[in-house]
Short mmCIF file of C-alpha atoms and ligand atoms in Angstrom, two decimals:
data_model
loop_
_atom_site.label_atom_id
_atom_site.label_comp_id
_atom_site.label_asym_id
_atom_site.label_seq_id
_atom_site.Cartn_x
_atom_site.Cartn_y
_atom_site.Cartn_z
CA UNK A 1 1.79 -18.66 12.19
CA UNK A 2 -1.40 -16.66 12.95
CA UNK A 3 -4.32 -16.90 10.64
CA UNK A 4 -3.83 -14.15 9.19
CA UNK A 5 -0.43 -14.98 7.52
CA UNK A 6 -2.63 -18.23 5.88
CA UNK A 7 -4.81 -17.01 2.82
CA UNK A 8 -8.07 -17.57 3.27
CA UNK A 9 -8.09 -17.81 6.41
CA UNK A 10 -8.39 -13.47 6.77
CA UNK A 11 -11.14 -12.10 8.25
CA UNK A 12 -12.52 -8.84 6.38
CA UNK A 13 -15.57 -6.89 8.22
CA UNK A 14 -17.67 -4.95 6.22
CA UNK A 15 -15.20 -5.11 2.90
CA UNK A 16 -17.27 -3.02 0.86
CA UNK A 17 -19.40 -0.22 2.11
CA UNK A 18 -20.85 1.50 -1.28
CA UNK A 19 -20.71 4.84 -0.92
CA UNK A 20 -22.63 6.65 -3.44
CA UNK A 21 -20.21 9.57 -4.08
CA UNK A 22 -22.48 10.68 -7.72
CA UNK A 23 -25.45 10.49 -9.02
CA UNK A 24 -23.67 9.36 -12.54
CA UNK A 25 -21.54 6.45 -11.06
CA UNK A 26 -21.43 3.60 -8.38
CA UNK A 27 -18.49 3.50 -6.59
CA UNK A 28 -17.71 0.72 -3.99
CA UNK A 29 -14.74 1.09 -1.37
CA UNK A 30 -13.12 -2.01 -1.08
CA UNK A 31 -12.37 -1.70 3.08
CA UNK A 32 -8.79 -3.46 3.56
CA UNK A 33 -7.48 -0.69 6.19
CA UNK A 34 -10.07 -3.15 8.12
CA UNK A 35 -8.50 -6.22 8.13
CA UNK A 36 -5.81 -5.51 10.87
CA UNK A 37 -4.47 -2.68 13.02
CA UNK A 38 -1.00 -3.17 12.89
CA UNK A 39 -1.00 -5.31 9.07
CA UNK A 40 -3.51 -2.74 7.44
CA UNK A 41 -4.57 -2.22 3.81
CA UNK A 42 -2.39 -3.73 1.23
CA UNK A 43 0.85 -4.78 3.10
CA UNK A 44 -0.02 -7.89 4.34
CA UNK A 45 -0.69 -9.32 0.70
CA UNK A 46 2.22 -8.10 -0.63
CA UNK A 47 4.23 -10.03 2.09
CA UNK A 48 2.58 -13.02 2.36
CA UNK A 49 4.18 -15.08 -0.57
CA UNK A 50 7.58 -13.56 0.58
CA UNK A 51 7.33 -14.66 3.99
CA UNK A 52 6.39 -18.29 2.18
CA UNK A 53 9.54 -17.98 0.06
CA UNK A 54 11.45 -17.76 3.56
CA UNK A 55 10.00 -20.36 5.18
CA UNK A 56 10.28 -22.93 2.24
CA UNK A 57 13.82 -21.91 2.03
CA UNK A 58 14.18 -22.13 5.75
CA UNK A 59 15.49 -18.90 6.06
CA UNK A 60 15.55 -17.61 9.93
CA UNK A 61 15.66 -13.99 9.64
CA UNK A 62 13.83 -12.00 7.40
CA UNK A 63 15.17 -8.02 6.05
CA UNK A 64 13.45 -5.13 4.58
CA UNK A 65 13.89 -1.26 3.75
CA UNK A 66 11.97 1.77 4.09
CA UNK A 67 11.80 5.51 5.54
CA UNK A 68 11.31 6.43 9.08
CA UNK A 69 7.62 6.81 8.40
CA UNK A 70 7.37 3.78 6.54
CA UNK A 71 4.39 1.46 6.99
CA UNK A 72 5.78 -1.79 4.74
CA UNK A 73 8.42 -1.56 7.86
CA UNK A 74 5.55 -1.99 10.62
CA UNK A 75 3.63 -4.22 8.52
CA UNK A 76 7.44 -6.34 8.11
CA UNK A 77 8.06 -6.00 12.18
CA UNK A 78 4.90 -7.70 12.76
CA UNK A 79 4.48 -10.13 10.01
CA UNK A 80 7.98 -11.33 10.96
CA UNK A 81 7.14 -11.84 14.45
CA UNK A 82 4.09 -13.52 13.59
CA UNK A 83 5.65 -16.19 11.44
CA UNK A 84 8.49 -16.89 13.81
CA UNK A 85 11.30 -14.60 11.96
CA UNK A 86 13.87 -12.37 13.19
CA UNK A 87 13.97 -9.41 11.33
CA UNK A 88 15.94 -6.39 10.40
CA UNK A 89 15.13 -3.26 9.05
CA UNK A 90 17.52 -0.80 6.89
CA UNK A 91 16.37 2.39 7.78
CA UNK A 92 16.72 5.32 5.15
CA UNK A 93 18.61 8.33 7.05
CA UNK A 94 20.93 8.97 10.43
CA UNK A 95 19.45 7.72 13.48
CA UNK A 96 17.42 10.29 14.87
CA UNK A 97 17.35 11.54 18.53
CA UNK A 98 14.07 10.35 18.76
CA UNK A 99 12.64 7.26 16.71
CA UNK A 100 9.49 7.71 14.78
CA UNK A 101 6.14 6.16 16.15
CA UNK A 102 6.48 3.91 13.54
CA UNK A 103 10.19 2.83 14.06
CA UNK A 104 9.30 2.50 17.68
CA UNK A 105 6.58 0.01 17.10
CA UNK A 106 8.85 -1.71 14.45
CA UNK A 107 11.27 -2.17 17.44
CA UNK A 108 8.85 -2.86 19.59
CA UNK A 109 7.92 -6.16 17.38
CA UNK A 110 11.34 -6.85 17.54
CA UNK A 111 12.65 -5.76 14.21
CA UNK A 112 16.55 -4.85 14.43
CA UNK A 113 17.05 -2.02 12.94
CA UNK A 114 19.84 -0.30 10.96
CA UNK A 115 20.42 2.98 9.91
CA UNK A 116 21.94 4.17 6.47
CA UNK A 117 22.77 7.45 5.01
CA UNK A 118 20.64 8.51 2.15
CA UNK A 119 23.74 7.99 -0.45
CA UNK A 120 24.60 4.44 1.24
CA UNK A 121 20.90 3.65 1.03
CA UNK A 122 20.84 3.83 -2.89
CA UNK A 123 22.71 0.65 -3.03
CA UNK A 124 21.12 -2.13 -1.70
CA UNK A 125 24.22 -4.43 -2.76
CA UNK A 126 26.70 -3.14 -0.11
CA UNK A 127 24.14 -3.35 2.13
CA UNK A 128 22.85 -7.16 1.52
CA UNK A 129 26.10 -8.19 1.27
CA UNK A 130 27.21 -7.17 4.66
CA UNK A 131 24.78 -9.58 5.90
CA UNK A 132 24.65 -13.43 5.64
CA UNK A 133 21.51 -15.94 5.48
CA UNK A 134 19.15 -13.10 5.53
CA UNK A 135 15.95 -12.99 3.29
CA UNK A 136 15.81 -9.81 1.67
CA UNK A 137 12.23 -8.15 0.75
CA UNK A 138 12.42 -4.85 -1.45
CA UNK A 139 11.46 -1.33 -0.16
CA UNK A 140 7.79 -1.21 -0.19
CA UNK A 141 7.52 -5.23 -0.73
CA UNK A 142 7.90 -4.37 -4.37
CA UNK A 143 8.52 -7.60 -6.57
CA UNK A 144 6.36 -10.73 -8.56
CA UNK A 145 5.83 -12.03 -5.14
CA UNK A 146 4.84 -8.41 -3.65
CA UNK A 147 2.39 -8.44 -7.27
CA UNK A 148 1.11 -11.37 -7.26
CA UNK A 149 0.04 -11.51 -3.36
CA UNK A 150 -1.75 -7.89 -4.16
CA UNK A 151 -3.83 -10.20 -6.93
CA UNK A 152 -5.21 -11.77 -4.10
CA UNK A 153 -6.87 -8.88 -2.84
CA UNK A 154 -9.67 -9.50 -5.71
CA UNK A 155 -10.43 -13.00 -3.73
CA UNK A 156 -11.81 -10.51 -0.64
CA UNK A 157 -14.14 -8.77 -3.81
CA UNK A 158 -17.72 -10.31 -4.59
CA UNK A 159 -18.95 -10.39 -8.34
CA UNK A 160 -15.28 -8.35 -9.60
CA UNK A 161 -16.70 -8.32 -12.73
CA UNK A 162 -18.87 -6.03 -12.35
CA UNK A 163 -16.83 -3.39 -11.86
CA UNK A 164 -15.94 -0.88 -15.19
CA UNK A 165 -12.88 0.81 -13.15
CA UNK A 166 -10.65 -0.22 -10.61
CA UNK A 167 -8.70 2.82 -8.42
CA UNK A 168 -5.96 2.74 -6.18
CA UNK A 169 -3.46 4.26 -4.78
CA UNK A 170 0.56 3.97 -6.00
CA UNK A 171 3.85 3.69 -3.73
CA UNK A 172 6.28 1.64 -5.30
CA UNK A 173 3.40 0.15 -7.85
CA UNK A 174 3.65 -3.31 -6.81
CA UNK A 175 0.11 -3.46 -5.51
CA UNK A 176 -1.23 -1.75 -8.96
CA UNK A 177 0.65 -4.46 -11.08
CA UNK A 178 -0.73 -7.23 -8.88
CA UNK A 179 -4.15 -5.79 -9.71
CA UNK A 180 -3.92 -5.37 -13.65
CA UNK A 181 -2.12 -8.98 -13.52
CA UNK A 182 -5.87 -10.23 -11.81
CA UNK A 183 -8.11 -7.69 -13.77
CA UNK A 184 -10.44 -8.44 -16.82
CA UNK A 185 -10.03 -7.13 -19.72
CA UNK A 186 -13.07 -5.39 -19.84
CA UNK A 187 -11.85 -2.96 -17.06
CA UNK A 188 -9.79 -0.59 -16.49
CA UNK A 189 -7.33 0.25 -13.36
CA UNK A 190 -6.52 3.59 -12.52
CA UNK A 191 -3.44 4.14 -10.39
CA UNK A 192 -3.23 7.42 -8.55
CA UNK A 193 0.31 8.33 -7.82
CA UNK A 194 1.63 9.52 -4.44
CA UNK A 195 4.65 11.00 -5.49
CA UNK A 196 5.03 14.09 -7.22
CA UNK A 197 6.20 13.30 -10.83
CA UNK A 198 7.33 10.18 -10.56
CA UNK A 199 6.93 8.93 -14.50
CA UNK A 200 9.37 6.16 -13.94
CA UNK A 201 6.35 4.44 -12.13
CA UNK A 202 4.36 2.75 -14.91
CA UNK A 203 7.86 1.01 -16.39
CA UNK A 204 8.01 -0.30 -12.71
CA UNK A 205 4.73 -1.32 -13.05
CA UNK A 206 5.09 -2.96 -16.37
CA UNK A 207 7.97 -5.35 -15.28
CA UNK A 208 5.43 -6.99 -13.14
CA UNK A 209 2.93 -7.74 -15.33
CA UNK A 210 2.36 -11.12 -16.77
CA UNK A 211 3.04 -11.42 -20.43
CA UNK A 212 -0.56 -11.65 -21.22
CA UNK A 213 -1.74 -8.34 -18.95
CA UNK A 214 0.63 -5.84 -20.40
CA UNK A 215 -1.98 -5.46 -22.80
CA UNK A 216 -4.54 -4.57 -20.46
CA UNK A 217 -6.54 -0.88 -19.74
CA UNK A 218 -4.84 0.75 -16.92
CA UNK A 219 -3.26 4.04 -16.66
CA UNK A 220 -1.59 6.22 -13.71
CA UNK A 221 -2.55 9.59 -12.84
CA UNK A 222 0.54 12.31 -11.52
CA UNK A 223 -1.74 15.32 -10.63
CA UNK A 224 -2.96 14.58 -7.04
CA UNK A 225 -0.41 14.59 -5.14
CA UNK A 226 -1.11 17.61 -2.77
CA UNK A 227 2.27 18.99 -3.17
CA UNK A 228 4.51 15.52 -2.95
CA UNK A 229 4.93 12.54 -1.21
CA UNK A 230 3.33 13.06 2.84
CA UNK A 231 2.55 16.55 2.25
CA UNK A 232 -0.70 17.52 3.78
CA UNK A 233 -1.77 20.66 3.29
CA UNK A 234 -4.87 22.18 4.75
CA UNK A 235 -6.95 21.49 1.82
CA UNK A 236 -6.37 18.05 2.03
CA UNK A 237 -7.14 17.62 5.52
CA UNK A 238 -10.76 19.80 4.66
CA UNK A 239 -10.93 17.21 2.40
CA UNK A 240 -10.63 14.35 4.59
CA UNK A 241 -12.90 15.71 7.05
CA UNK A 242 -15.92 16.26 4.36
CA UNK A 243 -15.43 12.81 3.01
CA UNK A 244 -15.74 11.33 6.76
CA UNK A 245 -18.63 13.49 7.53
CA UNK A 246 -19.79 12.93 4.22
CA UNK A 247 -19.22 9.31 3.42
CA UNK A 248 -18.05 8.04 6.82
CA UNK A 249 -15.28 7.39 5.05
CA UNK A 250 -11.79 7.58 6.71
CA UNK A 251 -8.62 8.10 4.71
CA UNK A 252 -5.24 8.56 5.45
CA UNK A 253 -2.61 11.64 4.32
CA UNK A 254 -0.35 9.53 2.55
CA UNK A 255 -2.15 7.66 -0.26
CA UNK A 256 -6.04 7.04 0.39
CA UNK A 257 -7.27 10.38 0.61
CA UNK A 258 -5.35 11.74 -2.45
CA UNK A 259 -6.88 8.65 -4.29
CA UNK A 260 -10.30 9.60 -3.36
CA UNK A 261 -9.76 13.10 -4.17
CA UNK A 262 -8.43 11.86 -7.47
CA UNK A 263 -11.73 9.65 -8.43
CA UNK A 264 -14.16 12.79 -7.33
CA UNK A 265 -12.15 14.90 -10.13
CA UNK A 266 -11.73 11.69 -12.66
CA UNK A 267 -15.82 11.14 -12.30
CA UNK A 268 -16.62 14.93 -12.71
CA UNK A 269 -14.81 15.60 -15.14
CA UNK A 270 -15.98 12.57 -17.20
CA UNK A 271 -12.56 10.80 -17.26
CA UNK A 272 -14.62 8.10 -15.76
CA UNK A 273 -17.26 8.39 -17.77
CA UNK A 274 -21.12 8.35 -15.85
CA UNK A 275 -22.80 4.86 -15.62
CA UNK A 276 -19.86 3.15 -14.58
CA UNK A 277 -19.21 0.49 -12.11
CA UNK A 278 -16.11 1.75 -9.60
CA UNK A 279 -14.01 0.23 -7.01
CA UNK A 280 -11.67 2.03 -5.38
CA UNK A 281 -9.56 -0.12 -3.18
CA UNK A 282 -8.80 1.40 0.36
CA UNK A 283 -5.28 0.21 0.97
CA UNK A 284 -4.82 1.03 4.52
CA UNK A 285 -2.44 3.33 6.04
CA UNK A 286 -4.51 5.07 8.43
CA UNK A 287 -2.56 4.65 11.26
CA UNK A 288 0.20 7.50 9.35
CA UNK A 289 -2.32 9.80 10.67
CA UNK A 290 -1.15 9.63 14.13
CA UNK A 291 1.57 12.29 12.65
CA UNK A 292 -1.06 14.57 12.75
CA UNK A 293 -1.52 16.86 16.42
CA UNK A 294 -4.61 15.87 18.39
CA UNK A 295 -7.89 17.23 16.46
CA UNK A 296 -6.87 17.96 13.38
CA UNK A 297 -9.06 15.33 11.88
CA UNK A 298 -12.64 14.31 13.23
CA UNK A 299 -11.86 10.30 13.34
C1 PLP B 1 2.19 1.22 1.03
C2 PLP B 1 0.88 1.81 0.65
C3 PLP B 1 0.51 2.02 -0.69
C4 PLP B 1 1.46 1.80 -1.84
O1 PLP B 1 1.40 0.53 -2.38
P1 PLP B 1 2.42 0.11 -3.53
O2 PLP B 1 2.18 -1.32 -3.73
O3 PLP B 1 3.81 0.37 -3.00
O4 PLP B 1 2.18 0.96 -4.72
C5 PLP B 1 -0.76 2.49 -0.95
N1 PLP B 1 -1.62 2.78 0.05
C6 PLP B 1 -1.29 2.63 1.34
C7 PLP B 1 -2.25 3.02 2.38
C8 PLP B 1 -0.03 2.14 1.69
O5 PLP B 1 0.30 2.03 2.99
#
């Protein structure tokens, strides 16, 4: 396996860059969309203690779920590959005429992939079971494993303790629950939704959590979403230009940018109230930008 399937091993440039977005509050951007181009941001932990799981139970070929657009599939293509796996991927939707840069590089590290109907893709059962000896990982990695590998992620953060307020961004959840599950109880983690009204969220959450972390601070926000899941509107890509020119800060359409927006309005409005100690942890995804045409953002 390549190093940076082994924990510990990973090696993180510039993890935290502080970027002094108010004069009330320090907020630090833990970097992760650093740590690899094709692994980037959060997907990598959440499929490290799977990919263990398959190679203690000597599993040969490794299967996972997602959209066309999907970078847990990517992130699955490569980590497979890495750790000497065949994989598969059950793609959400007909074939199209033309695969997605995303599905092509999926393919292009090898990963099989299969394509369902949105009603067939509901129920992972029929699916699984047409399949022998495979190890199954759920859509978005979500799962204790996919949990407790985001947990790690506070190993890549100096002196966590010093932080009031931990912010991030929230697919499936799993990488929020691993976070709460490795939080003190002195903080608080704020989840910022992608997904427009998606309230079923912090119950997914929840069934993550140890026993003893269910009573801990955190909370999930529903109003930044930009109009759903992937939408972009122009606003938001003003936005993401300012807070590069601004911050030198780059963010992608899906998640990070809305969760950045998100902690500019939770700070001035006073939701996060001034004098505290942020984090907001950069999960990755920039390479979704690609969607974009040519010049639409400035990095
Ligand atoms: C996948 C992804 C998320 C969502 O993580 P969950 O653990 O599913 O909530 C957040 N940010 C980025 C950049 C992602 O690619």
């Amino acid at each position: 396996m390549e190093d940076i399937l082994e924990p510990g091993k990973i090696f993180i440039q510039n993890i935290i860059s502080a970027a002094s977005v108010s004069a009330s509050c320090a907020v630090d951007v833990l970097r992760l969309d650093k740590i690899h181009p094709v692994i980037s941001g959060n997907k990598w932990f959440k499929l490290k203690y799977y990919i263990e799981e398959a190679i203690t139970s000597k599993y040969s070929t490794i299967g996972t779920f997602g959209g066309p657009y999907s970078n847990h599939i990517v992130a699955a293509a490569y980590a497979c590959r890495q750790a000497g796996f065949k994989s598969m991927g059950i793609i959400r939707g007909e074939r199209p005429a033309l695969l997605s840069d995303t599905l092509q590089e999926a393919k292009h590290y090898g990963m099989m992939l299969d394509f369902v109907s949105r009603h067939s893709y509901d129920d992972k059962k029929i699916i699984t079971d047409r399949f022998k000896h495979v190890y199954w990982i759920n859509e978005g990695g979500y799962g204790i494993a996919g949990a407790k590998g985001a947990s790690d992620i506070f190993n890549y953060v100096s002196d966590a303790a010093k932080y009031t307020h931990v912010v991030c961004a929230v697919g499936t959840g799993t990488m929020m629950a691993g976070l709460v599950n490795r939080a003190y109880t002195h903080q608080q983690i704020i989840g910022i939704s992608a997904m427009k009204g998606n309230h079923a969220l912090m119950e997914r959450v929840r069934d993550l959590l140890d026993e003893e972390s269910t009573a801990k601070k955190y909370k999930i926000y529903h109003d930044f979403h930009f109009g759903g899941y992937a939408k972009h509107p122009q606003e938001l890509l003003d936005f993401m230009n300012e807070t590069w020119q601004q911050y030198q800060l780059p963010t992608d359409i899906v998640y990070t940018s809305k969760t950045f927006f998100a902690l500019l309005q939770l700070i001035q409005n006073n939701t996060i109230p001034a004098g505290s100690n942020v984090l907001m942890i950069h999960s990755g995804g920039l390479q979704g930008n690609r969607s974009l045409p040519s010049g639409t953002l400035m990095f």
